[in-house]
Short mmCIF file of C-alpha atoms (C1' of nucleotides) in Angstrom, two decimals:
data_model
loop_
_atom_site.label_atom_id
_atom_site.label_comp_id
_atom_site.label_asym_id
_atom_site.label_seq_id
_atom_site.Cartn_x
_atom_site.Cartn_y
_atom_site.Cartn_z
CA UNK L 998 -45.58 6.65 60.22
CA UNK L 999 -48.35 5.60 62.24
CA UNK L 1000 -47.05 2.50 62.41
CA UNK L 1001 -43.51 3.89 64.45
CA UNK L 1002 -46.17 5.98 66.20
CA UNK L 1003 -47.82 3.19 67.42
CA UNK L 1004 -44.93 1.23 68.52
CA UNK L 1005 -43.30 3.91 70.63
CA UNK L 1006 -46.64 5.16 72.31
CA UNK L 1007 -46.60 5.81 76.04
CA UNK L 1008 -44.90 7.74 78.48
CA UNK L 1009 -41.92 5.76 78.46
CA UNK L 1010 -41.55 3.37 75.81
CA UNK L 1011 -39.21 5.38 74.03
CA UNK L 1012 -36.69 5.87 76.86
CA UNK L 1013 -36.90 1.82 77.01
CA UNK L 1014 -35.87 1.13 74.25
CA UNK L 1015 -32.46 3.77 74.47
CA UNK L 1016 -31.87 1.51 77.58
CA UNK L 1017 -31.81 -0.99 75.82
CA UNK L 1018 -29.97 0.17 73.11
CA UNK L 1019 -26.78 0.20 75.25
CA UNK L 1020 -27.35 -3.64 76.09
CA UNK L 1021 -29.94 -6.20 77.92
CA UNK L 1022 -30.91 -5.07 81.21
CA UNK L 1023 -32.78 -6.64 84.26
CA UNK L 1024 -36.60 -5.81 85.32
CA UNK L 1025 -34.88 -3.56 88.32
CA UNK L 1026 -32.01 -1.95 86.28
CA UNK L 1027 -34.64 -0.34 84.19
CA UNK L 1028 -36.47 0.82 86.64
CA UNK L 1029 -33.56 2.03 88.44
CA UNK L 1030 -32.28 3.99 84.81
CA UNK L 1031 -35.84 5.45 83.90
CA UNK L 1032 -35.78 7.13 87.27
CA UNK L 1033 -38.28 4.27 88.68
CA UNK L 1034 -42.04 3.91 86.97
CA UNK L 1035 -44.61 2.04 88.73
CA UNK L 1036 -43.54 -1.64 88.04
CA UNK L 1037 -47.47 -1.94 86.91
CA UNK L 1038 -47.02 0.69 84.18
CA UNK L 1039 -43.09 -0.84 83.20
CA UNK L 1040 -44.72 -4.49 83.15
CA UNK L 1041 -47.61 -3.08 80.99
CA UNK L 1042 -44.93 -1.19 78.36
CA UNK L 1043 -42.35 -3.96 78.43
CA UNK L 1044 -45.18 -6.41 77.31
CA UNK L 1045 -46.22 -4.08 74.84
CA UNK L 1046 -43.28 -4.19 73.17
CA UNK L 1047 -42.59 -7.75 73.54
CA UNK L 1048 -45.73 -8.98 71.53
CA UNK L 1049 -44.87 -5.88 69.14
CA UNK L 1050 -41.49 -7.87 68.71
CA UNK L 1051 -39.32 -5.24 69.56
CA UNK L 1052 -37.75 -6.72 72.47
CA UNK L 1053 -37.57 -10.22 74.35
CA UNK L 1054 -38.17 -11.41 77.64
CA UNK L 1055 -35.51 -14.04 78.98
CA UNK L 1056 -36.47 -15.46 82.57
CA UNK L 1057 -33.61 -17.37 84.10
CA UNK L 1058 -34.72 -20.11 86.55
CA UNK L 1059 -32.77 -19.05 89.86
CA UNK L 1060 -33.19 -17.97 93.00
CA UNK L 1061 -34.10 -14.86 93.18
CA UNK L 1062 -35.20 -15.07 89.52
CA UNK L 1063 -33.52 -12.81 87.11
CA UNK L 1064 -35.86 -11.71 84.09
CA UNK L 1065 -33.73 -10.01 81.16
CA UNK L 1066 -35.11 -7.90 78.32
CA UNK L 1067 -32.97 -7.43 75.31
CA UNK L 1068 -34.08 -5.86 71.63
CA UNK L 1069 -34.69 -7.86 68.36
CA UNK L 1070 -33.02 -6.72 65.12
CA UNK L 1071 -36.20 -4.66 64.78
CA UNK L 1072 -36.17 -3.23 68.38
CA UNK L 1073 -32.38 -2.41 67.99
CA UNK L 1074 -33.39 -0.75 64.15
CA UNK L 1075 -35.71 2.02 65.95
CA UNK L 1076 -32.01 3.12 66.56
CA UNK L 1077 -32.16 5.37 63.61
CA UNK L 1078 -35.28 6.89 65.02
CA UNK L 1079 -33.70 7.85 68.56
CA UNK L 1080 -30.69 8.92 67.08
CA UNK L 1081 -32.49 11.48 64.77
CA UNK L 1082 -34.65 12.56 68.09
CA UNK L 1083 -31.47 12.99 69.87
CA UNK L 1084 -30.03 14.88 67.04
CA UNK L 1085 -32.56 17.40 67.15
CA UNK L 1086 -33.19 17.82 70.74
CA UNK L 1087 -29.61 18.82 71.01
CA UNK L 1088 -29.20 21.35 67.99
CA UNK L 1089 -32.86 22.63 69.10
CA UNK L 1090 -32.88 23.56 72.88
CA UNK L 1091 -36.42 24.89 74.42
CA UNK L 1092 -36.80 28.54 73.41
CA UNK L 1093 -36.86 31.21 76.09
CA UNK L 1094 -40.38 32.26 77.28
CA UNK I 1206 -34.11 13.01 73.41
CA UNK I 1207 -36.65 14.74 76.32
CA UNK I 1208 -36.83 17.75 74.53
CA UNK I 1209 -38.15 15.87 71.26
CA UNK I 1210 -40.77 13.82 73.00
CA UNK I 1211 -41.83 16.91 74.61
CA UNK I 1212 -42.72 18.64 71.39
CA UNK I 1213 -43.81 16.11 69.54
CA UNK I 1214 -46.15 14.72 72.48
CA UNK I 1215 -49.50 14.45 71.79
CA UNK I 1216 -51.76 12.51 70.22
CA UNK I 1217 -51.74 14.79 67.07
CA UNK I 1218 -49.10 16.70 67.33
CA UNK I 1219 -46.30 14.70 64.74
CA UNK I 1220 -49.21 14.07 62.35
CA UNK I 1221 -50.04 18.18 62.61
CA UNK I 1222 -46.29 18.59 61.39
CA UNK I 1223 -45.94 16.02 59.03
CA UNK I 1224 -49.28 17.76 57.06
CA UNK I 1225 -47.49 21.14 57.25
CA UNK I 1226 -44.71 19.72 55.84
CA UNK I 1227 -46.03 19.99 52.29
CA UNK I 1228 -46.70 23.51 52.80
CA UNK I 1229 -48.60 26.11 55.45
CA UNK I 1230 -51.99 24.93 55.58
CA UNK I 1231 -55.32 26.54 57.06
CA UNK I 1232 -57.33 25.39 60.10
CA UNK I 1233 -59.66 23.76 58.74
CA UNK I 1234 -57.55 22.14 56.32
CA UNK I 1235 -55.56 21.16 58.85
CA UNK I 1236 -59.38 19.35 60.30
CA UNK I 1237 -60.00 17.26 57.37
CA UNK I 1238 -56.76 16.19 56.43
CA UNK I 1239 -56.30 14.83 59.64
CA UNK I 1240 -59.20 13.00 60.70
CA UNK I 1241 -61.32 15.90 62.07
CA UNK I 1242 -60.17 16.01 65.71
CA UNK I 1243 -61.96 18.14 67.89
CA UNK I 1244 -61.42 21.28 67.36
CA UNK I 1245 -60.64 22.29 71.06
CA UNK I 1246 -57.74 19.32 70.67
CA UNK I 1247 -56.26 20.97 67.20
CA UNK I 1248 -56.37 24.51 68.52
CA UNK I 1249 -54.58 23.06 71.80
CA UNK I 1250 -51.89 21.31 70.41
CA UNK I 1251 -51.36 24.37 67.73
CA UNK I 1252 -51.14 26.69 70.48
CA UNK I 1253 -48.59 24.46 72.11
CA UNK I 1254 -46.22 24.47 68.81
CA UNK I 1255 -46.80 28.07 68.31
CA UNK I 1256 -45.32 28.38 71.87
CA UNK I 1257 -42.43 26.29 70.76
CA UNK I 1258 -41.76 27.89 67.84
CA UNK I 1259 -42.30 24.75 65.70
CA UNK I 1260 -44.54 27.03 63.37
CA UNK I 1261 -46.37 30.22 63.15
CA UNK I 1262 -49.59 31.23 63.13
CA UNK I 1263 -50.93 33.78 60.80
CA UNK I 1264 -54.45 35.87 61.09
CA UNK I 1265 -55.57 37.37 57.72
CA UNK I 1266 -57.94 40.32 58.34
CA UNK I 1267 -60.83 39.35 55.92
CA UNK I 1268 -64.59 38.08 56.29
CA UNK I 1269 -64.64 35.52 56.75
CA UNK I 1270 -61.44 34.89 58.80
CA UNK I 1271 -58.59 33.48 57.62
CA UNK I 1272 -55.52 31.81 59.88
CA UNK I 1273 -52.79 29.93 58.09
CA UNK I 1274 -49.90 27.90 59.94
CA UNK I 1275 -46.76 27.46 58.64
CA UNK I 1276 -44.15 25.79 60.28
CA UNK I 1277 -40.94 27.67 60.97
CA UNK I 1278 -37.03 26.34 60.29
CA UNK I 1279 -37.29 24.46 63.49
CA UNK I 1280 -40.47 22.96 62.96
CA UNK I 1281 -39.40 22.09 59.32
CA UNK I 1282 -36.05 20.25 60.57
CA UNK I 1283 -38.63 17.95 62.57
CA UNK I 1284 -38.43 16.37 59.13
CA UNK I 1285 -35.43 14.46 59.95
CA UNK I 1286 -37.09 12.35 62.92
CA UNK I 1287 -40.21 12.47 61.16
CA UNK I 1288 -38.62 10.89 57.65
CA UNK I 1289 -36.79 8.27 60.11
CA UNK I 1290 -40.14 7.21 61.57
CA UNK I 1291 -41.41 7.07 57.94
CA UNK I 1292 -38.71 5.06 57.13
CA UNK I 1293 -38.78 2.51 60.03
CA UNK I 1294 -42.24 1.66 59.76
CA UNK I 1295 -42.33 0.89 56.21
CA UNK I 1296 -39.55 -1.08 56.35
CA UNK I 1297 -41.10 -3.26 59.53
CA UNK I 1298 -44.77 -3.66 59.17
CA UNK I 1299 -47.03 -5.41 62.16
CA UNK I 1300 -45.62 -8.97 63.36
CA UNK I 1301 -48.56 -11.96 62.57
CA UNK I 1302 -50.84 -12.44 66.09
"C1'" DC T 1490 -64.49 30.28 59.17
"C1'" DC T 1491 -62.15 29.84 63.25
"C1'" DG T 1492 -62.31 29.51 67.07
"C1'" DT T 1493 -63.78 29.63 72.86
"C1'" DA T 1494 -66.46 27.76 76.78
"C1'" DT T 1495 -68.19 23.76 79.20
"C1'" DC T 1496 -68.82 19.40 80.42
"C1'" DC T 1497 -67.55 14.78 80.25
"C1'" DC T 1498 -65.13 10.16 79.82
"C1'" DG T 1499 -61.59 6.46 79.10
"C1'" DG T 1500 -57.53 4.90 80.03
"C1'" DA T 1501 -52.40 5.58 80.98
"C1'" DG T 1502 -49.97 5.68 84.80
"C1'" DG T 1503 -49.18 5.90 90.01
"C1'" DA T 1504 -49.67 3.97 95.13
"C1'" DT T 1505 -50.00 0.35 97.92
"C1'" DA T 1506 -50.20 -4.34 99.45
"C1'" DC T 1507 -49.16 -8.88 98.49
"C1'" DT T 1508 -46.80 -13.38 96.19
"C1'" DG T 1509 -43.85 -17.28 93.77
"C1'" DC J 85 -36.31 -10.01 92.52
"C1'" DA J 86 -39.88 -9.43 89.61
"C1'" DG J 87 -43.74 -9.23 89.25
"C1'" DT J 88 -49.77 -9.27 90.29
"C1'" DA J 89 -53.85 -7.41 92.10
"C1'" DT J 90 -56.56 -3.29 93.34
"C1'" DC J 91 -57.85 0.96 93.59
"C1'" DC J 92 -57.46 5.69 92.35
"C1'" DT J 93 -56.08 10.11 90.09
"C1'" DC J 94 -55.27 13.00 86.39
"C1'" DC J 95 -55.88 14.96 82.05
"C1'" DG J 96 -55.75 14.54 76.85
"C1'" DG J 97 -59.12 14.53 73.93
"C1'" DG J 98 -64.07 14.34 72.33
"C1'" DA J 99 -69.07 16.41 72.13
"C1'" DT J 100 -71.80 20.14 72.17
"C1'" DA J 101 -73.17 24.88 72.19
"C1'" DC J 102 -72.05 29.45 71.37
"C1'" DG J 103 -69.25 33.93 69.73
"C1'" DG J 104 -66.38 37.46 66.69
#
DNA sequence: CCGTATCCCGGAGGATACTG
DNA sequence: CAGTATCCTCCGGGATACGG
C-alpha cells in the first residue's frame, strides 16, 4: 500500500493520471483539463511519474514542439484504483454539517 | 473521485483506516502501530474523519481515560479503494534506477 | 492515557519572467 | 508550445511542554 501511496502523492497526480486514462494528451491539454496548475508544479508531477514508469514522455521535433504524455501498462493498471475511488465518492457524498 | 482524495488526504489518514480496519483500536494504539506520529498530527487527522463520518470516536469514563475509534459503514467501505491500492502495489513493485 | 497549546520548519505548489 | 529559473507563500506535520 505504501507503495500506490507513494506513486499517486501530490496534489494532482491522481487527476493526471484519469486524464490520461481517456488517451495521450499534450503538455497544454492537461493543463487546460486539470483546471491549469503552475506548469512548474505539472512539470515536477509529470516527471515524477515518468521515472516512476507510469507514464511516457514523447517530444515530437516540430515547430512549435508538441510534447505528448501517454500511460504504460502499469500507469493505465492504477485504473482499478481510480475506478474504486470513483466508486465510492459517488455512493458516499460529503455528509451535511 | 474529489470527494475520495478529500477524505483520504493526508499524510496519515489511509494508513489510520487501513489499521482500523482490523477492528476499533485506541489512541495510542493507533501511535505505535503507525509509526508514532505526532500526536497533534493523529488527533488532527482523527478529528477530520470523525467530521466525515469515516469513524467514531468513543470516550470511556474511567481513570485513566479511555477513547476507542471505530470506523463506521462508510469508513469500513473505504476498504474497496484501500484493497485496490493493496492490490496494485504488490502486483507492481519499484522500477530499477 | 489522551490529549491541547505553542512554536517551528521543509517542501509542495503558485506567480512571474524568460527561452529554445 | 512547452517548458526553466527564481522567488515566495502556505500549511501539514513534528517537537516540546503542559493539562484533565
Amino acid at each position: 500500500m505504501e507503495r500506490t501511496l507513494k506513486v499517486l502523492d501530490g496534489k494532482w497526480t491522481t487527476l493526471i493520471v484519469r486524464e490520461l486514462l481517456s488517451g495521450p494528451k499534450r503538455f497544454g491539454e492537461l493543463r487546460t483539463a486539470l483546471g491549469s496548475p503552475s506548469a512548474k508544479t505539472l512539470t515536477d508531477r509529470l516527471r515524477a511519474l515518468e521515472h516512476q514508469r507510469i507514464l511516457t514522455r514523447t517530444v515530437h521535433a516540430e515547430v512549435p514542439p508538441r510534447v505528448v504524455y501517454r500511460l504504460t501498462e502499469q500507469g493505465e493498471s492504477l485504473s482499478e484504483v481510480l475506478y474504486a475511488m470513483l466508486r465510492w465518492g459517488e455512493e458516499h457524498p460529503p455528509a451535511e454539517g
